[in-house]
PDB file of C-alpha atoms in Angstrom:
ATOM      1  CA  UNK A   1      -4.074   5.020 -18.068  1.00  0.00           C
ATOM      2  CA  UNK A   2      -0.800   6.930 -17.962  1.00  0.00           C
ATOM      3  CA  UNK A   3       2.480   5.293 -18.913  1.00  0.00           C
ATOM      4  CA  UNK A   4       3.854   5.301 -15.363  1.00  0.00           C
ATOM      5  CA  UNK A   5       0.728   3.527 -14.096  1.00  0.00           C
ATOM      6  CA  UNK A   6       0.980   1.025 -16.928  1.00  0.00           C
ATOM      7  CA  UNK A   7       4.626   0.379 -16.066  1.00  0.00           C
ATOM      8  CA  UNK A   8       3.780  -0.177 -12.410  1.00  0.00           C
ATOM      9  CA  UNK A   9       1.008  -2.590 -13.349  1.00  0.00           C
ATOM     10  CA  UNK A  10       3.302  -4.446 -15.743  1.00  0.00           C
ATOM     11  CA  UNK A  11       5.900  -4.785 -12.998  1.00  0.00           C
ATOM     12  CA  UNK A  12       3.279  -6.369 -10.746  1.00  0.00           C
ATOM     13  CA  UNK A  13       1.844  -8.611 -13.466  1.00  0.00           C
ATOM     14  CA  UNK A  14       2.921 -11.795 -11.728  1.00  0.00           C
ATOM     15  CA  UNK A  15       1.439 -10.828  -8.361  1.00  0.00           C
ATOM     16  CA  UNK A  16      -1.662 -12.265  -6.718  1.00  0.00           C
ATOM     17  CA  UNK A  17      -3.382  -8.938  -7.337  1.00  0.00           C
ATOM     18  CA  UNK A  18      -6.193  -9.255  -9.842  1.00  0.00           C
ATOM     19  CA  UNK A  19      -6.983  -5.604 -10.559  1.00  0.00           C
ATOM     20  CA  UNK A  20      -5.225  -3.296 -11.049  1.00  0.00           C
ATOM     21  CA  UNK A  21      -2.272  -5.693 -10.808  1.00  0.00           C
ATOM     22  CA  UNK A  22      -3.549  -8.589 -12.865  1.00  0.00           C
ATOM     23  CA  UNK A  23      -2.754 -12.221 -12.217  1.00  0.00           C
ATOM     24  CA  UNK A  24      -1.550 -13.716 -15.502  1.00  0.00           C
ATOM     25  CA  UNK A  25      -3.677 -16.474 -16.938  1.00  0.00           C
ATOM     26  CA  UNK A  26      -2.050 -19.782 -17.798  1.00  0.00           C
ATOM     27  CA  UNK A  27       0.700 -19.293 -20.331  1.00  0.00           C
ATOM     28  CA  UNK A  28       1.089 -15.536 -19.822  1.00  0.00           C
ATOM     29  CA  UNK A  29       4.248 -13.938 -18.465  1.00  0.00           C
ATOM     30  CA  UNK A  30       5.920 -17.282 -17.915  1.00  0.00           C
ATOM     31  CA  UNK A  31       4.934 -20.166 -15.639  1.00  0.00           C
ATOM     32  CA  UNK A  32       3.237 -19.526 -12.302  1.00  0.00           C
ATOM     33  CA  UNK A  33       5.256 -19.765  -9.116  1.00  0.00           C
ATOM     34  CA  UNK A  34       5.553 -23.159  -7.520  1.00  0.00           C
ATOM     35  CA  UNK A  35       5.274 -21.615  -4.039  1.00  0.00           C
ATOM     36  CA  UNK A  36       2.325 -22.830  -1.969  1.00  0.00           C
ATOM     37  CA  UNK A  37      -0.840 -21.065  -2.998  1.00  0.00           C
ATOM     38  CA  UNK A  38       0.777 -19.332  -5.950  1.00  0.00           C
ATOM     39  CA  UNK A  39      -1.062 -21.040  -8.757  1.00  0.00           C
ATOM     40  CA  UNK A  40      -3.283 -18.680 -10.698  1.00  0.00           C
ATOM     41  CA  UNK A  41      -6.752 -18.435  -9.165  1.00  0.00           C
ATOM     42  CA  UNK A  42      -5.806 -20.650  -6.214  1.00  0.00           C
ATOM     43  CA  UNK A  43      -4.838 -18.353  -3.364  1.00  0.00           C
ATOM     44  CA  UNK A  44      -4.649 -20.324  -0.146  1.00  0.00           C
ATOM     45  CA  UNK A  45      -6.465 -18.463   2.665  1.00  0.00           C
ATOM     46  CA  UNK A  46      -4.137 -17.074   5.295  1.00  0.00           C
ATOM     47  CA  UNK A  47      -1.018 -17.319   3.149  1.00  0.00           C
ATOM     48  CA  UNK A  48       1.000 -14.692   1.345  1.00  0.00           C
ATOM     49  CA  UNK A  49       2.160 -15.640  -2.133  1.00  0.00           C
ATOM     50  CA  UNK A  50       5.924 -15.318  -2.511  1.00  0.00           C
ATOM     51  CA  UNK A  51       6.145 -12.296  -0.222  1.00  0.00           C
ATOM     52  CA  UNK A  52       9.457 -10.460  -0.004  1.00  0.00           C
ATOM     53  CA  UNK A  53      11.590 -12.426   2.507  1.00  0.00           C
ATOM     54  CA  UNK A  54      12.849  -9.220   4.103  1.00  0.00           C
ATOM     55  CA  UNK A  55       9.333  -8.428   5.342  1.00  0.00           C
ATOM     56  CA  UNK A  56       9.637 -11.298   7.810  1.00  0.00           C
ATOM     57  CA  UNK A  57      12.540  -9.465   9.447  1.00  0.00           C
ATOM     58  CA  UNK A  58      10.442  -6.385  10.219  1.00  0.00           C
ATOM     59  CA  UNK A  59       9.738  -6.213  13.941  1.00  0.00           C
ATOM     60  CA  UNK A  60       6.703  -3.904  13.982  1.00  0.00           C
ATOM     61  CA  UNK A  61       3.380  -4.172  12.186  1.00  0.00           C
ATOM     62  CA  UNK A  62      -0.136  -2.845  11.934  1.00  0.00           C
ATOM     63  CA  UNK A  63      -2.779  -5.072  10.378  1.00  0.00           C
ATOM     64  CA  UNK A  64      -6.362  -4.986   9.181  1.00  0.00           C
ATOM     65  CA  UNK A  65      -9.085  -7.313   7.938  1.00  0.00           C
ATOM     66  CA  UNK A  66     -11.078  -6.211   4.906  1.00  0.00           C
ATOM     67  CA  UNK A  67     -14.489  -7.816   4.102  1.00  0.00           C
ATOM     68  CA  UNK A  68     -13.957  -7.667   0.334  1.00  0.00           C
ATOM     69  CA  UNK A  69     -12.590 -10.115  -2.185  1.00  0.00           C
ATOM     70  CA  UNK A  70      -8.840  -9.802  -2.440  1.00  0.00           C
ATOM     71  CA  UNK A  71      -8.901  -8.116  -5.846  1.00  0.00           C
ATOM     72  CA  UNK A  72     -11.587  -5.655  -4.734  1.00  0.00           C
ATOM     73  CA  UNK A  73      -9.707  -4.769  -1.559  1.00  0.00           C
ATOM     74  CA  UNK A  74      -6.453  -4.168  -3.415  1.00  0.00           C
ATOM     75  CA  UNK A  75      -8.267  -2.147  -6.061  1.00  0.00           C
ATOM     76  CA  UNK A  76      -9.885   0.063  -3.410  1.00  0.00           C
ATOM     77  CA  UNK A  77      -6.517   0.581  -1.715  1.00  0.00           C
ATOM     78  CA  UNK A  78      -4.648   1.531  -4.880  1.00  0.00           C
ATOM     79  CA  UNK A  79      -7.265   3.136  -7.120  1.00  0.00           C
ATOM     80  CA  UNK A  80      -9.518   4.878  -4.597  1.00  0.00           C
ATOM     81  CA  UNK A  81      -6.798   6.270  -2.360  1.00  0.00           C
ATOM     82  CA  UNK A  82      -8.028   9.823  -2.831  1.00  0.00           C
ATOM     83  CA  UNK A  83     -11.443   8.820  -1.456  1.00  0.00           C
ATOM     84  CA  UNK A  84     -10.338   7.261   1.826  1.00  0.00           C
ATOM     85  CA  UNK A  85      -6.899   8.688   2.713  1.00  0.00           C
ATOM     86  CA  UNK A  86      -7.251  10.321   6.161  1.00  0.00           C
ATOM     87  CA  UNK A  87      -7.686  14.081   6.051  1.00  0.00           C
ATOM     88  CA  UNK A  88      -5.387  14.572   9.026  1.00  0.00           C
ATOM     89  CA  UNK A  89      -2.581  13.056   6.952  1.00  0.00           C
ATOM     90  CA  UNK A  90      -2.934  15.285   3.909  1.00  0.00           C
ATOM     91  CA  UNK A  91       0.201  17.365   3.522  1.00  0.00           C
ATOM     92  CA  UNK A  92      -1.344  19.958   1.209  1.00  0.00           C
ATOM     93  CA  UNK A  93      -4.567  20.426   3.168  1.00  0.00           C
ATOM     94  CA  UNK A  94      -7.817  18.532   3.608  1.00  0.00           C
ATOM     95  CA  UNK A  95      -8.618  18.804  -0.102  1.00  0.00           C
ATOM     96  CA  UNK A  96      -5.301  17.252  -1.155  1.00  0.00           C
ATOM     97  CA  UNK A  97      -5.551  14.520  -3.800  1.00  0.00           C
ATOM     98  CA  UNK A  98      -3.595  11.402  -2.737  1.00  0.00           C
ATOM     99  CA  UNK A  99      -2.877   8.753  -5.360  1.00  0.00           C
ATOM    100  CA  UNK A 100      -0.422   6.114  -6.601  1.00  0.00           C
ATOM    101  CA  UNK A 101       1.405   7.198  -9.754  1.00  0.00           C
ATOM    102  CA  UNK A 102       4.862   7.715 -11.240  1.00  0.00           C
ATOM    103  CA  UNK A 103       6.219   4.923  -9.029  1.00  0.00           C
ATOM    104  CA  UNK A 104       5.252   6.710  -5.823  1.00  0.00           C
ATOM    105  CA  UNK A 105       2.473   7.598  -3.404  1.00  0.00           C
ATOM    106  CA  UNK A 106       1.833  11.248  -4.174  1.00  0.00           C
ATOM    107  CA  UNK A 107      -0.380  14.113  -3.110  1.00  0.00           C
ATOM    108  CA  UNK A 108      -1.388  17.131  -5.173  1.00  0.00           C
ATOM    109  CA  UNK A 109      -2.832  20.386  -3.939  1.00  0.00           C
ATOM    110  CA  UNK A 110      -6.220  20.660  -5.648  1.00  0.00           C
ATOM    111  CA  UNK A 111      -6.802  24.256  -4.613  1.00  0.00           C
ATOM    112  CA  UNK A 112      -4.802  25.958  -7.355  1.00  0.00           C
ATOM    113  CA  UNK A 113      -6.545  29.265  -6.651  1.00  0.00           C
ATOM    114  CA  UNK A 114      -3.367  31.234  -7.283  1.00  0.00           C
ATOM    115  CA  UNK A 115      -2.783  29.578 -10.650  1.00  0.00           C
ATOM    116  CA  UNK A 116       0.456  27.978  -9.486  1.00  0.00           C
ATOM    117  CA  UNK A 117       0.754  24.215  -9.042  1.00  0.00           C
ATOM    118  CA  UNK A 118       3.401  22.981  -6.630  1.00  0.00           C
ATOM    119  CA  UNK A 119       5.115  19.672  -7.374  1.00  0.00           C
ATOM    120  CA  UNK A 120       3.276  16.703  -5.811  1.00  0.00           C
ATOM    121  CA  UNK A 121       4.198  15.855  -2.243  1.00  0.00           C
ATOM    122  CA  UNK A 122       5.829  12.420  -2.117  1.00  0.00           C
ATOM    123  CA  UNK A 123       4.632  10.316   0.793  1.00  0.00           C
ATOM    124  CA  UNK A 124       6.532   7.246  -0.343  1.00  0.00           C
ATOM    125  CA  UNK A 125       8.484   5.834  -3.262  1.00  0.00           C
ATOM    126  CA  UNK A 126       7.755   2.375  -4.647  1.00  0.00           C
ATOM    127  CA  UNK A 127      10.950   0.427  -3.967  1.00  0.00           C
ATOM    128  CA  UNK A 128       9.849  -2.977  -5.236  1.00  0.00           C
ATOM    129  CA  UNK A 129       6.798  -5.075  -5.974  1.00  0.00           C
ATOM    130  CA  UNK A 130       6.650  -8.834  -5.605  1.00  0.00           C
ATOM    131  CA  UNK A 131       3.762 -11.263  -5.401  1.00  0.00           C
ATOM    132  CA  UNK A 132       1.441  -9.969  -2.693  1.00  0.00           C
ATOM    133  CA  UNK A 133       3.791  -7.263  -1.390  1.00  0.00           C
ATOM    134  CA  UNK A 134       4.540  -3.642  -2.147  1.00  0.00           C
ATOM    135  CA  UNK A 135       7.809  -2.317  -0.732  1.00  0.00           C
ATOM    136  CA  UNK A 136       7.612   1.385   0.026  1.00  0.00           C
ATOM    137  CA  UNK A 137      10.311   3.823   1.074  1.00  0.00           C
ATOM    138  CA  UNK A 138       8.115   5.822   3.410  1.00  0.00           C
ATOM    139  CA  UNK A 139       8.828   9.492   4.084  1.00  0.00           C
ATOM    140  CA  UNK A 140       5.632  10.242   5.930  1.00  0.00           C
ATOM    141  CA  UNK A 141       4.084  13.610   6.622  1.00  0.00           C
ATOM    142  CA  UNK A 142       6.987  15.296   8.378  1.00  0.00           C
ATOM    143  CA  UNK A 143       9.664  15.074   5.752  1.00  0.00           C
ATOM    144  CA  UNK A 144      13.021  16.704   6.424  1.00  0.00           C
ATOM    145  CA  UNK A 145      16.031  16.923   4.150  1.00  0.00           C
ATOM    146  CA  UNK A 146      18.118  15.168   6.803  1.00  0.00           C
ATOM    147  CA  UNK A 147      15.714  12.252   7.142  1.00  0.00           C
ATOM    148  CA  UNK A 148      15.976   8.881   5.471  1.00  0.00           C
ATOM    149  CA  UNK A 149      12.869   6.911   4.466  1.00  0.00           C
ATOM    150  CA  UNK A 150      11.758   3.797   6.338  1.00  0.00           C
ATOM    151  CA  UNK A 151      11.313   0.635   4.277  1.00  0.00           C
ATOM    152  CA  UNK A 152       7.773  -0.676   4.716  1.00  0.00           C
ATOM    153  CA  UNK A 153       6.259  -3.907   3.418  1.00  0.00           C
ATOM    154  CA  UNK A 154       2.574  -3.663   2.524  1.00  0.00           C
ATOM    155  CA  UNK A 155       1.425  -7.268   2.273  1.00  0.00           C
ATOM    156  CA  UNK A 156      -1.890  -8.753   1.197  1.00  0.00           C
ATOM    157  CA  UNK A 157      -3.289 -12.228   1.681  1.00  0.00           C
ATOM    158  CA  UNK A 158      -6.608 -14.010   1.450  1.00  0.00           C
ATOM    159  CA  UNK A 159      -8.334 -14.084   4.823  1.00  0.00           C
ATOM    160  CA  UNK A 160      -8.786 -17.467   6.525  1.00  0.00           C
ATOM    161  CA  UNK A 161     -12.523 -16.845   6.783  1.00  0.00           C
ATOM    162  CA  UNK A 162     -12.879 -14.994   3.498  1.00  0.00           C
ATOM    163  CA  UNK A 163     -12.124 -11.417   2.627  1.00  0.00           C
ATOM    164  CA  UNK A 164      -8.615 -10.019   2.645  1.00  0.00           C
ATOM    165  CA  UNK A 165      -5.890  -9.408   5.195  1.00  0.00           C
ATOM    166  CA  UNK A 166      -3.550  -6.426   4.976  1.00  0.00           C
ATOM    167  CA  UNK A 167      -0.430  -5.879   7.046  1.00  0.00           C
ATOM    168  CA  UNK A 168       2.174  -3.137   7.008  1.00  0.00           C
ATOM    169  CA  UNK A 169       5.538  -4.054   8.521  1.00  0.00           C
ATOM    170  CA  UNK A 170       8.681  -2.089   9.181  1.00  0.00           C
ATOM    171  CA  UNK A 171      11.482  -1.386  11.632  1.00  0.00           C
ATOM    172  CA  UNK A 172      12.899   1.604  13.493  1.00  0.00           C
ATOM    173  CA  UNK A 173      12.255   4.476  13.649  1.00  0.00           C
ATOM    174  CA  UNK A 174       8.628   3.700  14.449  1.00  0.00           C
ATOM    175  CA  UNK A 175       7.049   7.089  13.717  1.00  0.00           C
ATOM    176  CA  UNK A 176       5.410   5.365  10.728  1.00  0.00           C
ATOM    177  CA  UNK A 177       3.329   3.185  13.063  1.00  0.00           C
ATOM    178  CA  UNK A 178       1.128   6.056  14.209  1.00  0.00           C
ATOM    179  CA  UNK A 179       0.702   7.287  10.651  1.00  0.00           C
ATOM    180  CA  UNK A 180      -0.152   3.862   9.258  1.00  0.00           C
ATOM    181  CA  UNK A 181      -2.550   3.128  12.109  1.00  0.00           C
ATOM    182  CA  UNK A 182      -4.419   6.240  10.948  1.00  0.00           C
ATOM    183  CA  UNK A 183      -4.091   5.172   7.295  1.00  0.00           C
ATOM    184  CA  UNK A 184      -5.463   1.671   7.881  1.00  0.00           C
ATOM    185  CA  UNK A 185      -8.096   3.061  10.227  1.00  0.00           C
ATOM    186  CA  UNK A 186      -9.371   5.262   7.420  1.00  0.00           C
ATOM    187  CA  UNK A 187      -9.198   2.391   4.934  1.00  0.00           C
ATOM    188  CA  UNK A 188     -11.162   0.048   7.196  1.00  0.00           C
ATOM    189  CA  UNK A 189     -13.859   2.698   7.697  1.00  0.00           C
ATOM    190  CA  UNK A 190     -14.070   3.061   3.913  1.00  0.00           C
ATOM    191  CA  UNK A 191     -14.350  -0.688   3.325  1.00  0.00           C
ATOM    192  CA  UNK A 192     -16.217  -1.758   6.454  1.00  0.00           C
ATOM    193  CA  UNK A 193     -13.170  -3.617   7.767  1.00  0.00           C
ATOM    194  CA  UNK A 194     -11.442  -3.650  11.141  1.00  0.00           C
ATOM    195  CA  UNK A 195      -8.000  -3.049  12.564  1.00  0.00           C
ATOM    196  CA  UNK A 196      -6.226  -5.815  14.462  1.00  0.00           C
ATOM    197  CA  UNK A 197      -6.746  -5.615  18.208  1.00  0.00           C
ATOM    198  CA  UNK A 198      -4.001  -3.827  20.144  1.00  0.00           C
ATOM    199  CA  UNK A 199      -1.183  -6.246  20.740  1.00  0.00           C
ATOM    200  CA  UNK A 200      -2.126  -8.420  17.761  1.00  0.00           C
ATOM    201  CA  UNK A 201       0.173  -7.501  14.910  1.00  0.00           C
ATOM    202  CA  UNK A 202       1.502  -4.417  16.649  1.00  0.00           C
ATOM    203  CA  UNK A 203       4.861  -6.034  17.207  1.00  0.00           C
ATOM    204  CA  UNK A 204       6.136  -9.297  15.867  1.00  0.00           C
ATOM    205  CA  UNK A 205       7.675 -11.659  18.468  1.00  0.00           C
TER     206      UNK A 205
END
């Protein structure tokens, strides 16, 4: 494990994520949160543990249900990104390697036939990580020097009927919605999950 990955995991050590962002056992990293459902090993279905309050202010969302335990779903999302990330959203070509590292969501060109390696393409920077939520400054696939990133809130919770729920919320501009619909579509195909029906989670009332 590289140092940047270790630092990211350490920063998420008090999250509900089990692996790769481990939930501390009793007595580690200070006392558990007193928020509902935040006690270690007691995630209340349908709730988000101490999610970033600002995510509630986001007016647009895309959501998915994943038929895996919460820790398995998060692990697949973060550790297996290169396996499921949609090919149509690979900035360096279909063989691009997409991964979380160095505090960002990056993509490397794996061709390297000319012997030169370009710097990784940065899809998003990790802005913050709280219990159950990753905050990303999303650049997307059409980055321009004049653009500013959109703050997105990637939030996980235990599903009310088992499994895991994943939602991505953000505000204007909404170009990210199309991209993240493709991203979650690819992730649900990889995990056997399903996207929320149109109109459910697409825009928050």
